XYZ file of C-alpha atoms in Angstrom:
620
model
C 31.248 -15.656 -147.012
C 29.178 -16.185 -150.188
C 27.156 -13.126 -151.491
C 24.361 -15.137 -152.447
C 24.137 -16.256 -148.167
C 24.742 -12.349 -147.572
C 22.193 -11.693 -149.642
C 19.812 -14.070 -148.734
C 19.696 -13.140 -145.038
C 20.013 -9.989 -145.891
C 16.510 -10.016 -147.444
C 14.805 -11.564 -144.772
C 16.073 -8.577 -141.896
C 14.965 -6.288 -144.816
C 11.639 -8.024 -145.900
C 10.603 -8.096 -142.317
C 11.674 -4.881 -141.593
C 9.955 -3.526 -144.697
C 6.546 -4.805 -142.770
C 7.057 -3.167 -139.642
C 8.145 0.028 -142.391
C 4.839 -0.094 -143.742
C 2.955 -0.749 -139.918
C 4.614 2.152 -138.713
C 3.729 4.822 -141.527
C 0.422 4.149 -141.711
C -0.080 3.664 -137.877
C 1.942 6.010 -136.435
C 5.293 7.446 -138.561
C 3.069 9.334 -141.432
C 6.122 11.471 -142.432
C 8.668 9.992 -145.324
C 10.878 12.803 -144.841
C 11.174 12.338 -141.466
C 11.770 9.174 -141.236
C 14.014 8.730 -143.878
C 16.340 11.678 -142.295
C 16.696 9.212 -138.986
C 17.691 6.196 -141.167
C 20.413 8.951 -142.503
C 21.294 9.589 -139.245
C 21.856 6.291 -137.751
C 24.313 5.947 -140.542
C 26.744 7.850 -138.609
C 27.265 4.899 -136.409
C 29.287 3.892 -138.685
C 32.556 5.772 -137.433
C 32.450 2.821 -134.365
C 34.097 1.098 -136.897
C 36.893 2.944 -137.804
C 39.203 1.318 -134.950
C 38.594 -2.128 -136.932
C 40.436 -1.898 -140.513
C 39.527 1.794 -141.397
C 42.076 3.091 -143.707
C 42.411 7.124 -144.512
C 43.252 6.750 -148.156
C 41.894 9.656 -150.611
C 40.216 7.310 -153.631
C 37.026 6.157 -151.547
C 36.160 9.494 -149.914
C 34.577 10.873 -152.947
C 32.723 8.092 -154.394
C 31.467 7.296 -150.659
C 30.188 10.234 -149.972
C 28.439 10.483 -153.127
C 26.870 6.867 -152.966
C 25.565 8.318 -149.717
C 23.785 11.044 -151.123
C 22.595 8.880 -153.567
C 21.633 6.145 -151.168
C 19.421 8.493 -149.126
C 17.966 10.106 -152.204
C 16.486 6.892 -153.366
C 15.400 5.879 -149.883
C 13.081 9.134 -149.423
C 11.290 8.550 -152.882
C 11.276 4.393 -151.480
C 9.191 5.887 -148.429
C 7.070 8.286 -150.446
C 5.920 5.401 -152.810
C 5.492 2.704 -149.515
C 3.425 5.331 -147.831
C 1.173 5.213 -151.009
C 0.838 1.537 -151.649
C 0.734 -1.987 -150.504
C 3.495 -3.151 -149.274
C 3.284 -6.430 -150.431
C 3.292 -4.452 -154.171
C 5.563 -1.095 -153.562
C 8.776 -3.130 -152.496
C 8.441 -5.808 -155.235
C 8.162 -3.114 -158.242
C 10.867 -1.195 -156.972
C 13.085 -4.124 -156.856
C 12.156 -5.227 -160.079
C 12.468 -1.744 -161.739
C 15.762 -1.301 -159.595
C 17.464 -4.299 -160.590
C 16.994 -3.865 -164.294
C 18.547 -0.015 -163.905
C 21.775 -1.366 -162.072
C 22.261 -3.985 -164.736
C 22.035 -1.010 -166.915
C 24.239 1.409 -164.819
C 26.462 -1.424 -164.350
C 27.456 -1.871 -167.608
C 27.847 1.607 -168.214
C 30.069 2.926 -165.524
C 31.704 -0.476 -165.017
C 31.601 -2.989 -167.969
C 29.745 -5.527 -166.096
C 27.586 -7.697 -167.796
C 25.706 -11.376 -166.893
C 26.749 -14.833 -168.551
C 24.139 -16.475 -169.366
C 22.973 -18.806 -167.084
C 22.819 -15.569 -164.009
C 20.848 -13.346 -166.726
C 18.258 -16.168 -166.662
C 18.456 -16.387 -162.778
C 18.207 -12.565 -162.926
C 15.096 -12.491 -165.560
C 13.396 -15.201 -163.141
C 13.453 -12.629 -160.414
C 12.679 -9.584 -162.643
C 9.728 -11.414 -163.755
C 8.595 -11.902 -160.354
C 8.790 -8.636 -159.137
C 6.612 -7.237 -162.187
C 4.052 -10.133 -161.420
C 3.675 -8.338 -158.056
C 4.572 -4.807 -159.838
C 1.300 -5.408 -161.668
C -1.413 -6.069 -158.922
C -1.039 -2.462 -157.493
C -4.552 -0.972 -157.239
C -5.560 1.374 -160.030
C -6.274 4.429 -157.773
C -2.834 4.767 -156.378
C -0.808 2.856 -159.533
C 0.122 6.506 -161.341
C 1.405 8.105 -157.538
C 3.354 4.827 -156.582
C 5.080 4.072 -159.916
C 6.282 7.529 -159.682
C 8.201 7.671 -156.669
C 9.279 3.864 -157.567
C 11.066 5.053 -160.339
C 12.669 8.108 -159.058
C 13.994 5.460 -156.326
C 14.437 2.517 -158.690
C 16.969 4.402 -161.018
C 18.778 6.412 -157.566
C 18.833 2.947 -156.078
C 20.068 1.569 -159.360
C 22.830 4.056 -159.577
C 23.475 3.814 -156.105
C 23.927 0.100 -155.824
C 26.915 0.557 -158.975
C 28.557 3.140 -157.049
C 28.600 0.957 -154.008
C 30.387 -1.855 -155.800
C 32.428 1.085 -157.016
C 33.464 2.082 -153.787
C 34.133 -1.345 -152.710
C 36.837 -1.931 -155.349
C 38.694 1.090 -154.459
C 38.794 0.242 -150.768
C 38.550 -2.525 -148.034
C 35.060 -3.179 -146.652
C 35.234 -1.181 -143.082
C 36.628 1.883 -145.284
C 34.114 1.800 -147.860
C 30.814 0.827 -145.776
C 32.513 3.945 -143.583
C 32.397 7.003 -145.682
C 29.291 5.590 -147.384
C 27.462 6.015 -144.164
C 29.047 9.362 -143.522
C 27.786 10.461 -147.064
C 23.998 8.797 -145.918
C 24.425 10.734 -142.547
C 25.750 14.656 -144.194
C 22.993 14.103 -146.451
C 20.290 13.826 -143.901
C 21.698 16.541 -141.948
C 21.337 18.834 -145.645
C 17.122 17.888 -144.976
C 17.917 20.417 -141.928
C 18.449 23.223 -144.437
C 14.713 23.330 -145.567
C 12.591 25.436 -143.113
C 9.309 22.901 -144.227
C 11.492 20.111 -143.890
C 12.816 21.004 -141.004
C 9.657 21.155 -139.234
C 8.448 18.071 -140.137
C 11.604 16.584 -138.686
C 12.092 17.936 -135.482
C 8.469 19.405 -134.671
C 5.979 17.236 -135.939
C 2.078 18.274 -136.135
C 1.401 14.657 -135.470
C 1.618 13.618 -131.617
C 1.132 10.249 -131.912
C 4.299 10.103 -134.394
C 6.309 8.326 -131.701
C 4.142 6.461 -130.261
C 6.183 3.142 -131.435
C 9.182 4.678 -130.484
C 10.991 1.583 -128.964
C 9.609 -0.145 -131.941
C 10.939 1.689 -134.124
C 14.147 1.635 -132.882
C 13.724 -2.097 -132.942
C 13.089 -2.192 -136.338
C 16.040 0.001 -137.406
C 18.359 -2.334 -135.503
C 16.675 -5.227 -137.896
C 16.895 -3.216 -141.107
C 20.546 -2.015 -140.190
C 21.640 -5.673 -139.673
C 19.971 -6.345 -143.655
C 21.485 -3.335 -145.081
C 24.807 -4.410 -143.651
C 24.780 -7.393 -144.951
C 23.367 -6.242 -148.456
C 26.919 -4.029 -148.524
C 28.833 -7.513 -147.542
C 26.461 -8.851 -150.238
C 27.277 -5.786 -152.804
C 30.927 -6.139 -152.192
C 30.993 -9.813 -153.164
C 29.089 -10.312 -155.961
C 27.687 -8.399 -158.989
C 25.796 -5.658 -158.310
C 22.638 -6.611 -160.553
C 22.414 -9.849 -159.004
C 22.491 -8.848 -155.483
C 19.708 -6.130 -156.319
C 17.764 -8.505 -158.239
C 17.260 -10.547 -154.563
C 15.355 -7.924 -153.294
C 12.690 -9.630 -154.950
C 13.157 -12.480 -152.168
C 11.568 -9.933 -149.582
C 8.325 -10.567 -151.370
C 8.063 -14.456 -149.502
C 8.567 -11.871 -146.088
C 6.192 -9.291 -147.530
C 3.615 -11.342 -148.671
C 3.091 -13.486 -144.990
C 3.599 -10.317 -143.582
C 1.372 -8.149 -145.203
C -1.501 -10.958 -144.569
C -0.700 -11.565 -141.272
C 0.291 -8.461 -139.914
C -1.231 -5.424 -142.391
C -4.331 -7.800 -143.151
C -4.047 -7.138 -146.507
C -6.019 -9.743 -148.636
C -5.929 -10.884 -152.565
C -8.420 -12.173 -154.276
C -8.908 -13.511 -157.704
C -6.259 -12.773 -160.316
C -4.112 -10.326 -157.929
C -3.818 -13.618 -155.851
C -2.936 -15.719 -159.145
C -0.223 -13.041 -159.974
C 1.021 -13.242 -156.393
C 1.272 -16.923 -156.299
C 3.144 -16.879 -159.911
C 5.586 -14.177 -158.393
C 6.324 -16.770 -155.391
C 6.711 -19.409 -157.983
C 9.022 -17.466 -160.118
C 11.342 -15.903 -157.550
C 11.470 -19.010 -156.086
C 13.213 -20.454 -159.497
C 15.312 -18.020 -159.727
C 16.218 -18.053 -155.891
C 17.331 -21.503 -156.535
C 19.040 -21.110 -160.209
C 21.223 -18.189 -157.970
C 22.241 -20.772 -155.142
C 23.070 -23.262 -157.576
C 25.434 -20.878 -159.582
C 26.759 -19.448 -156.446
C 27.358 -23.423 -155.115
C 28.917 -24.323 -158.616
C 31.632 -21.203 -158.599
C 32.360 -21.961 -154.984
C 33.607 -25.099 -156.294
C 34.724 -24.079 -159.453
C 37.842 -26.407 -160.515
C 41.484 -25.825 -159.644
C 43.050 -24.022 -162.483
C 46.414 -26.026 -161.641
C 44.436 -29.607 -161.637
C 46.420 -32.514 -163.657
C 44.592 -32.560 -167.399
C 45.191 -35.269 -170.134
C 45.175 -33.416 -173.901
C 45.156 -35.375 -176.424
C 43.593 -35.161 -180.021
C 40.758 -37.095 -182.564
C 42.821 -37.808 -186.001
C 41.287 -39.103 -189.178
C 43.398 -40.423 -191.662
C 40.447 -39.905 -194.558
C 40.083 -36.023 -193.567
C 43.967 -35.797 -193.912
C 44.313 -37.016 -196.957
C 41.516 -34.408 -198.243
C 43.595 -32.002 -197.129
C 46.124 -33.024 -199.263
C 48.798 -34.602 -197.271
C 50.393 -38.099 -196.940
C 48.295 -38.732 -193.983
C 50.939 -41.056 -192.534
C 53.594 -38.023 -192.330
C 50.738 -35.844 -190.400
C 50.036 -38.650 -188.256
C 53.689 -39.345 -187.037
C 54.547 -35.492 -186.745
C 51.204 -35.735 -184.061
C 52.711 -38.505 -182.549
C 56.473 -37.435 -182.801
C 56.498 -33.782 -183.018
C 53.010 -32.440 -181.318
C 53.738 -35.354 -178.383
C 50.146 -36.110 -178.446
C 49.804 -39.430 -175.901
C 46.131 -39.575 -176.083
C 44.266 -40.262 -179.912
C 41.157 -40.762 -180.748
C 41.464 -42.378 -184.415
C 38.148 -43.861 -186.442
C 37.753 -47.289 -187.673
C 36.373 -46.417 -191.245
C 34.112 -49.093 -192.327
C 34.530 -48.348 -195.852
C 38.250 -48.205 -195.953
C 38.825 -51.807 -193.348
C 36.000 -53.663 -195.621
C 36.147 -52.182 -199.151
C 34.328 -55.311 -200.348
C 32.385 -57.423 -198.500
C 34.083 -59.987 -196.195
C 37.231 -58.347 -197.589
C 39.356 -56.914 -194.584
C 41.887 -54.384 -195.104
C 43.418 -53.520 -191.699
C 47.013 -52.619 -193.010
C 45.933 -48.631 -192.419
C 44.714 -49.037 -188.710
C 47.048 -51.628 -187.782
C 49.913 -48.985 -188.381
C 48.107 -46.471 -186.460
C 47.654 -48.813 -183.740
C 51.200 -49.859 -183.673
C 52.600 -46.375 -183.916
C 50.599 -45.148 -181.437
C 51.959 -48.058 -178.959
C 55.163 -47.509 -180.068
C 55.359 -43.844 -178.602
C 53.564 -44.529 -175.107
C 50.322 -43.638 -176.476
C 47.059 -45.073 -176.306
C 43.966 -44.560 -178.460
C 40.476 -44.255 -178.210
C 38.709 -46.300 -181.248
C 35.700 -45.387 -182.702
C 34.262 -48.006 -184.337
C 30.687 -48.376 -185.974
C 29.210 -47.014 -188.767
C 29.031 -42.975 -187.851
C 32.389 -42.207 -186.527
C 34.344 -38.758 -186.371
C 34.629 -36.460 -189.622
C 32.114 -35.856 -192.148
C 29.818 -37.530 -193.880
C 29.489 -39.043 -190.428
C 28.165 -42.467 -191.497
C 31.194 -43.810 -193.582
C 29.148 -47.088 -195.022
C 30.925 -49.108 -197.571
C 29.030 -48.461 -200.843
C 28.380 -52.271 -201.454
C 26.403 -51.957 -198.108
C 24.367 -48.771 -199.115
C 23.453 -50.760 -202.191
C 21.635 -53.806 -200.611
C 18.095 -53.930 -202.576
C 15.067 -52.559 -200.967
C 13.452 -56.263 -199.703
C 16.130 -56.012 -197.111
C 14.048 -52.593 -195.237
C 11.941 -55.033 -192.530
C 10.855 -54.228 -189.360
C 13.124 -56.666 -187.861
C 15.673 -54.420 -188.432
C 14.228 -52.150 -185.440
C 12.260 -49.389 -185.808
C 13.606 -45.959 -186.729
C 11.917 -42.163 -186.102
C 9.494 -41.323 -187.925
C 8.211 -44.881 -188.504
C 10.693 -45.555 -191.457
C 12.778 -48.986 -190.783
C 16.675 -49.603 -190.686
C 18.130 -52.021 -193.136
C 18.389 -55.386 -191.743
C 20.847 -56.522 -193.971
C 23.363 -53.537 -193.718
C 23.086 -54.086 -189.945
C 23.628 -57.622 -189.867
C 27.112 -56.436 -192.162
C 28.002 -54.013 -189.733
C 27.593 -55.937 -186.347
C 30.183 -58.368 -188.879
C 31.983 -55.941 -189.401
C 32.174 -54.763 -185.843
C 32.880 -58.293 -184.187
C 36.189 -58.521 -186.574
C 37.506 -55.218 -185.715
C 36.448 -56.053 -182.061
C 38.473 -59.432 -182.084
C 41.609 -58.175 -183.820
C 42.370 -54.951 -181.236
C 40.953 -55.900 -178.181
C 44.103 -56.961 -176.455
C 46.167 -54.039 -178.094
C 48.189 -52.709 -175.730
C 47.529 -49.180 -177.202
C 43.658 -49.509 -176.717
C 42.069 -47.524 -173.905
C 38.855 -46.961 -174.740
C 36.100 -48.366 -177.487
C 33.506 -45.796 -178.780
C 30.587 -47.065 -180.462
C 28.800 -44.705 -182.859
C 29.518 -41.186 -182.748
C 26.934 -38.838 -180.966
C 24.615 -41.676 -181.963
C 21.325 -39.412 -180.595
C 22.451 -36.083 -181.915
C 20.875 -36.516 -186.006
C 23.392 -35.201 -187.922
C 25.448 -36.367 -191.055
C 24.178 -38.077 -194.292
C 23.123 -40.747 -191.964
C 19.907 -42.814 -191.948
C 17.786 -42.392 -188.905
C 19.070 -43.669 -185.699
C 17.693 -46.961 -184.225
C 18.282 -47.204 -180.781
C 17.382 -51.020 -180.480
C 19.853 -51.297 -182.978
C 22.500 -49.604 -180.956
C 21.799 -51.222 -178.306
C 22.813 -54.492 -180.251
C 25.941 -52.897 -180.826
C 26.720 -52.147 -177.325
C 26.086 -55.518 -176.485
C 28.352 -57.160 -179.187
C 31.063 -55.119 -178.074
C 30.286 -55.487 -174.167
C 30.378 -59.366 -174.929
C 33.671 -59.455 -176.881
C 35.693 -57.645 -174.455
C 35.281 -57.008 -170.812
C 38.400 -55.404 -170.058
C 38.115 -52.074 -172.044
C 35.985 -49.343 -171.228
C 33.168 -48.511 -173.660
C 32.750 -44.815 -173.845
C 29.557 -43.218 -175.873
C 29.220 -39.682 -176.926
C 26.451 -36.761 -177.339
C 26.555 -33.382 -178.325
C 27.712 -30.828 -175.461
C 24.848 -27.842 -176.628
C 22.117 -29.673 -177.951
C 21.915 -32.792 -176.056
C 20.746 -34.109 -172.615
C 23.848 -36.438 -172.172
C 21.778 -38.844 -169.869
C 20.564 -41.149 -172.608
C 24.555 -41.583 -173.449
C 25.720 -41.986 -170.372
C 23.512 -44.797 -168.809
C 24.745 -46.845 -171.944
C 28.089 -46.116 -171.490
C 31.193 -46.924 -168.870
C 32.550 -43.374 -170.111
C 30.706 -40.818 -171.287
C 32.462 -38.133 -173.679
C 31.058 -34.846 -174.715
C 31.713 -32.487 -177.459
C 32.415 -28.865 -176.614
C 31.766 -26.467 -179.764
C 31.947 -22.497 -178.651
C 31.516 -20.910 -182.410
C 29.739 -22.298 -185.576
C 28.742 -21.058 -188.955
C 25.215 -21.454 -190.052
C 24.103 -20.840 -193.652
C 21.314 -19.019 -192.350
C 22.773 -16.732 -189.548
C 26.427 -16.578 -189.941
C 28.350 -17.215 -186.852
C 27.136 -18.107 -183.815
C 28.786 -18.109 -180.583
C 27.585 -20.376 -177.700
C 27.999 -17.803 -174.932
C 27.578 -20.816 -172.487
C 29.013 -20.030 -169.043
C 31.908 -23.061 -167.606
C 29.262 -23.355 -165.285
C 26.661 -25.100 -167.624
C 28.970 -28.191 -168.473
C 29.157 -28.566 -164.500
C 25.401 -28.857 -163.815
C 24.947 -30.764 -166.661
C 27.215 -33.292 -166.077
C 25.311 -33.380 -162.392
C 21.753 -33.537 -163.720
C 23.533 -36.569 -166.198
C 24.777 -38.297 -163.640
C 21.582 -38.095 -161.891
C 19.256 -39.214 -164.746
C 21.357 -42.102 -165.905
C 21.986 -43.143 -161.964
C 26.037 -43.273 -162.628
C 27.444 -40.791 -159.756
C 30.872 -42.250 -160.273
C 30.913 -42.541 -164.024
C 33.825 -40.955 -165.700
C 33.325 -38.111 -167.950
C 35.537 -36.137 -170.432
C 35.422 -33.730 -173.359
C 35.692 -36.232 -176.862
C 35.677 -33.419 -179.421
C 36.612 -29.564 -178.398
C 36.643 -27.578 -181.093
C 39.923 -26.282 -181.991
C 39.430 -25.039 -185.737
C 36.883 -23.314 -188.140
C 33.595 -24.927 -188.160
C 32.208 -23.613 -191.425
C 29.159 -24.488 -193.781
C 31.930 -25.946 -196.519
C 35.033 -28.069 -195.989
C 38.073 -26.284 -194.936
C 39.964 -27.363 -197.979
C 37.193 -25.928 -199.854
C 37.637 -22.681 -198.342
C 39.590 -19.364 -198.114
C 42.087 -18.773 -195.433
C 40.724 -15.474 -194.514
C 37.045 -16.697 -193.898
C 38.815 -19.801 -191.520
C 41.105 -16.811 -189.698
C 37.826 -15.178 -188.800
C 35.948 -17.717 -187.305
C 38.728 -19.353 -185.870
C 42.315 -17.263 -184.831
C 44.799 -17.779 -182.884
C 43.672 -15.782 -179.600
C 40.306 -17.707 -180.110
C 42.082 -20.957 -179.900
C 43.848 -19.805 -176.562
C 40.356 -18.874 -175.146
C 38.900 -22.253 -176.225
C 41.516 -23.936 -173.862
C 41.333 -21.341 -170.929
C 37.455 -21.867 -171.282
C 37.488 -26.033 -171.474
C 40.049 -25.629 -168.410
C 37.171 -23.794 -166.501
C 34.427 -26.549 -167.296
C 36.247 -28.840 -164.338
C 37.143 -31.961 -167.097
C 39.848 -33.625 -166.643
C 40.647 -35.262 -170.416
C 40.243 -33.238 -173.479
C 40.629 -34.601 -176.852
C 41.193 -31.483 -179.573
C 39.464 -31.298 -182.888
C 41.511 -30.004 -185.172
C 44.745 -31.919 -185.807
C 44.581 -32.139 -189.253
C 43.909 -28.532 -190.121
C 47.011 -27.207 -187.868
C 49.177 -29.361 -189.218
C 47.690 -28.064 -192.534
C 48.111 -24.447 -191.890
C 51.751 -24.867 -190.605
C 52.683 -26.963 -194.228
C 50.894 -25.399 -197.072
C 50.684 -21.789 -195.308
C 53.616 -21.010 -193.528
C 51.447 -20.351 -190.458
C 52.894 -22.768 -187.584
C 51.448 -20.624 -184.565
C 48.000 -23.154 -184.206
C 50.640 -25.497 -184.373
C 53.087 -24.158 -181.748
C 50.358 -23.394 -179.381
C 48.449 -26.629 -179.657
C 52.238 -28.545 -179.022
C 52.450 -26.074 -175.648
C 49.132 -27.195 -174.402
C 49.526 -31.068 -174.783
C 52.976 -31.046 -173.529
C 51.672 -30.519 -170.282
C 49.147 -33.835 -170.648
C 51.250 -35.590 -166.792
């Protein structure tokens, strides 16, 4: 069973039950103590199980008991503060104030923490629950947020210990001597002479009035809490607290219907934005808890290959040939991604020069593998646009607005584009019936701005897709965008493949490292809401450029070794791939080729080397 579907049922038992809570104390149960002692009580019921997977081991005894105690402790202050205030506004601030207290005690008694895409679910339900938290009446808001956060924090605490218990034990054994800790701690209420009044000779004769009702409602509130421990025992412990906020839906109806309580100006505006918000974050949790049910088999056939550039090898200061061949011969790569460099194939113009592709080509098909060819005029490795320099120098009558409109209402140069879509048709022509060709690519991450690149012209890329589309039907034309900062969809619908990059640590001038602290998750429903938007459910998609060596503000030849080691080290590398493996893809292309090969040759440092050779070897 999911926890999120435990959960979720769980709050409506409890939301409902919370109503007929709040019906009872004012109508005819007026006594907190009381009435949490016979909620302590009932917990004994719990031995019935015992015969069904009980197991007398010595860990859980302790910790159950004591989540017990804590359990009940919370519970009496949860009663104090609902016999003082709506209910419709007492449950929602405890859960809010509850949930943020087990994230809290989670982390410190059990290192658990939130990626990011469930701390947003979580905040969306936080939110919420102070939305509601906030509408309390003034006369009773000091009394109510007392008691609601002497529970919050017990509950807090007690929800931590639960998971706690869970891990040291099977369910029926841990839900067992939980109870028995809930029940012995009831019994303690006993001790008090005061207390013990209250309990078992009440001044109130009308106090069990409901009685069969209230035995009713226990059954219905013992049903939710049992599923809140299935819940608890599943998931994360902050999570599954932060959907008590889903009562409020149950709460809300309830409290009008039932209570008759009634809102009115901005409490009902702050009750309305509460629904809205939980709701969000209601549905952010079931789409997480949907996308990790069908997380990707680890064990699933992936292709690795890598992106070379023979321009960024050679300023690195190697023969790039020799690095080329040892990726082909020694790494085994059987999937490349290589760049047709406009400046180097057409040094003058109508001059081609295709003796340095060509051999990569041909080498390529020699070994069994096939290539990916960028072509264009932004294709991988900085500067990004790699225009000849008799093309940058065409004089300024050729800026028209035939050329297609750019951002920012500046104009592309209609000359330099007519010379490129030249350029493009020979290139086109000469490799399309390569046997190593697998893919074309067409402008890297042409809507991602970046590079000493003019501004991107989308009619004019659209030209280019068409030039290409109309010179070869037989190879797939796969187009690129940035994995973090792009929406993919714009890509995709222009594309027969669509290939994203995957970057988990850059250096900014600014603010030093940063780390994308993206959960696998996010690549997943982003590749969903592309496929959606661009109306291409079937359309293949893979991972063009995954990081796999420093990204820093200078060139890595410019740079010392020490300030690449700690942005990018080995055990970093190792988590990039067990990371990419999680994001479900099924074809990775690594970034970094070049500067492996580097550290193995000029620094006696072969490990990025080794490692990257283990990972493509197993490419089926």
């Amino acid at each position: 069973m999911s926890w999120f579907f435990a959960a979720l049922a769980a709050q409506f038992a409890l939301g409902s039950s919370v109503v007929l809570d709040k019906l009872l104390l004012k109508k005819s149960y007026r006594n907190p103590a009381g009435y949490t002692f016979w909620i302590g009580i009932i917990g004994f019921s719990a031995i019935a199980l015992i015969p069904f997977g009980f197991t007398l081991t010595t860990a859980p005894i302790i910790l159950g008991l004591f989540t017990g105690v804590i359990f009940v402790l919370a519970l009496l202050f949860l009663y104090f503060a609902l016999s003082g205030g709506e209910a419709s506004n007492t449950i929602p601030l405890i859960g809010a104030l509850s949930s943020i207290i087990t994230l809290v005690w989670g982390y410190l008694l059990l290192h658990l923490g939130l990626d990011l895409l469930e701390f947003f679910s979580f905040a969306l339900l936080i939110i919420g629950g102070i939305c509601l938290a906030i509408t309390e009446p003034k006369n009773v808001r000091r009394k109510v947020i007392l008691f609601a956060a002497l529970s919050s924090i017990l509950f807090g605490l007690s929800n931590v210990l639960t998971k706690a218990t869970f891990l040291e034990a099977n369910f029926i054994t841990a839900f067992v001597w939980i109870k028995i800790g809930a029940g012995l701690t009831a019994l303690s209420f006993l001790i008090i002479p005061s207390v013990r009044k209250m309990i078992l000779r009440p001044e109130q004769r009308d106090e069990f009035r409901n009685r069969w009702g209230y035995i009713a409602n226990r059954i219905l509130a013992g049903a939710g809490s049992i599923l809140m421990y299935v819940a608890f025992s599943l998931g994360a412990p902050a999570l599954v607290a932060a959907t008590a906020n889903l009562q409020y839906a149950f709460i809300f109806l309830g409290g009008w219907l039932i209570l008759k309580e009634r809102f009115r100006g901005w409490t009902f505006t702050l009750k309305i934005a509460s629904l809205f918000f939980i709701s969000l974050g209601v549905i952010s949790l079931g789409t997480l808890d949907y996308l990790k049910a069908h997380a990707p088999a680890p064990n699933r056939p992936i292709a690795w290959g890598v992106t070379f550039s023979q321009k960024f090898s050679a300023l690195m200061g190697f023969d790039w040939k020799e690095n080329y061949n040892a990726i082909l011969d020694d790494l085994g790569a059987k999937r490349l991604r290589v760049g047709a460099y406009w400046d180097l194939i057409e040094p003058q113009q109508g001059q081609f020069d295709f003796a340095d592709l060509d051999y990569q080509m041909d080498r390529a098909n020699e070994t069994g593998a096939k290539v990916v060819l960028a072509i264009g005029r932004k294709v991988p490795r900085w500067p990004e646009c790699h225009t000849p320099p008799w093309a940058q120098e065409f004089p300024i009558s050729n800026f028209s607005a035939e050329g297609g409109s750019a951002p920012g209402g500046q104009f592309s140069n209609k000359a330099q584009n007519e010379a490129l879509l030249t350029y493009m048709k020979t290139v086109i022509e000469r490799y399309r019936n390569h046997p190593a060709l697998l893919y074309w690519q067409v402008e890297n991450e042409p809507f991602l701005p970046f590079g000493i690149c003019p501004p991107f012209d989308v009619e004019f890329f659209e030209k280019e897709v068409a030039l290409l589309k109309s010179l070869d039907t037989e190879h797939p034309l796969l187009v690129t965008d940035s994995g973090e900062l792009s929406l993919w969809f714009r890509a995709a619908k222009r594309g027969d493949v669509f290939g994203t990059t995957m970057y988990r640590r850059v250096e900014n001038r600014y603010f030093g490292n940063i780390d994308y602290n993206l959960p696998p998750e996010f690549f997943r429903l982003k590749e969903a809401f592309s496929r959606f938007m661009a109306k291409k459910p079937d359309q293949k998609y893979l991972v063009i450029e995954l990081g796999a060596e420093p990204w820093l503000h200078h060139q890595l030849y410019e740079t010392d070794i020490q300030d690449q080691l700690a942005v990018f080290d080995l055990p970093f590398f190792k988590d990039t791939i067990r990371y990419a493996n999680e994001t479900g893809f099924d074809e990775y292309y690594l970034w970094g080729a070049e500067w492996w090969y580097w550290m193995k040759e000029k620094h006696n440092m072969p490990e990025f080397w080794d490692y990257a050779k283990s990972v493509i070897s197993a490419t089926p």
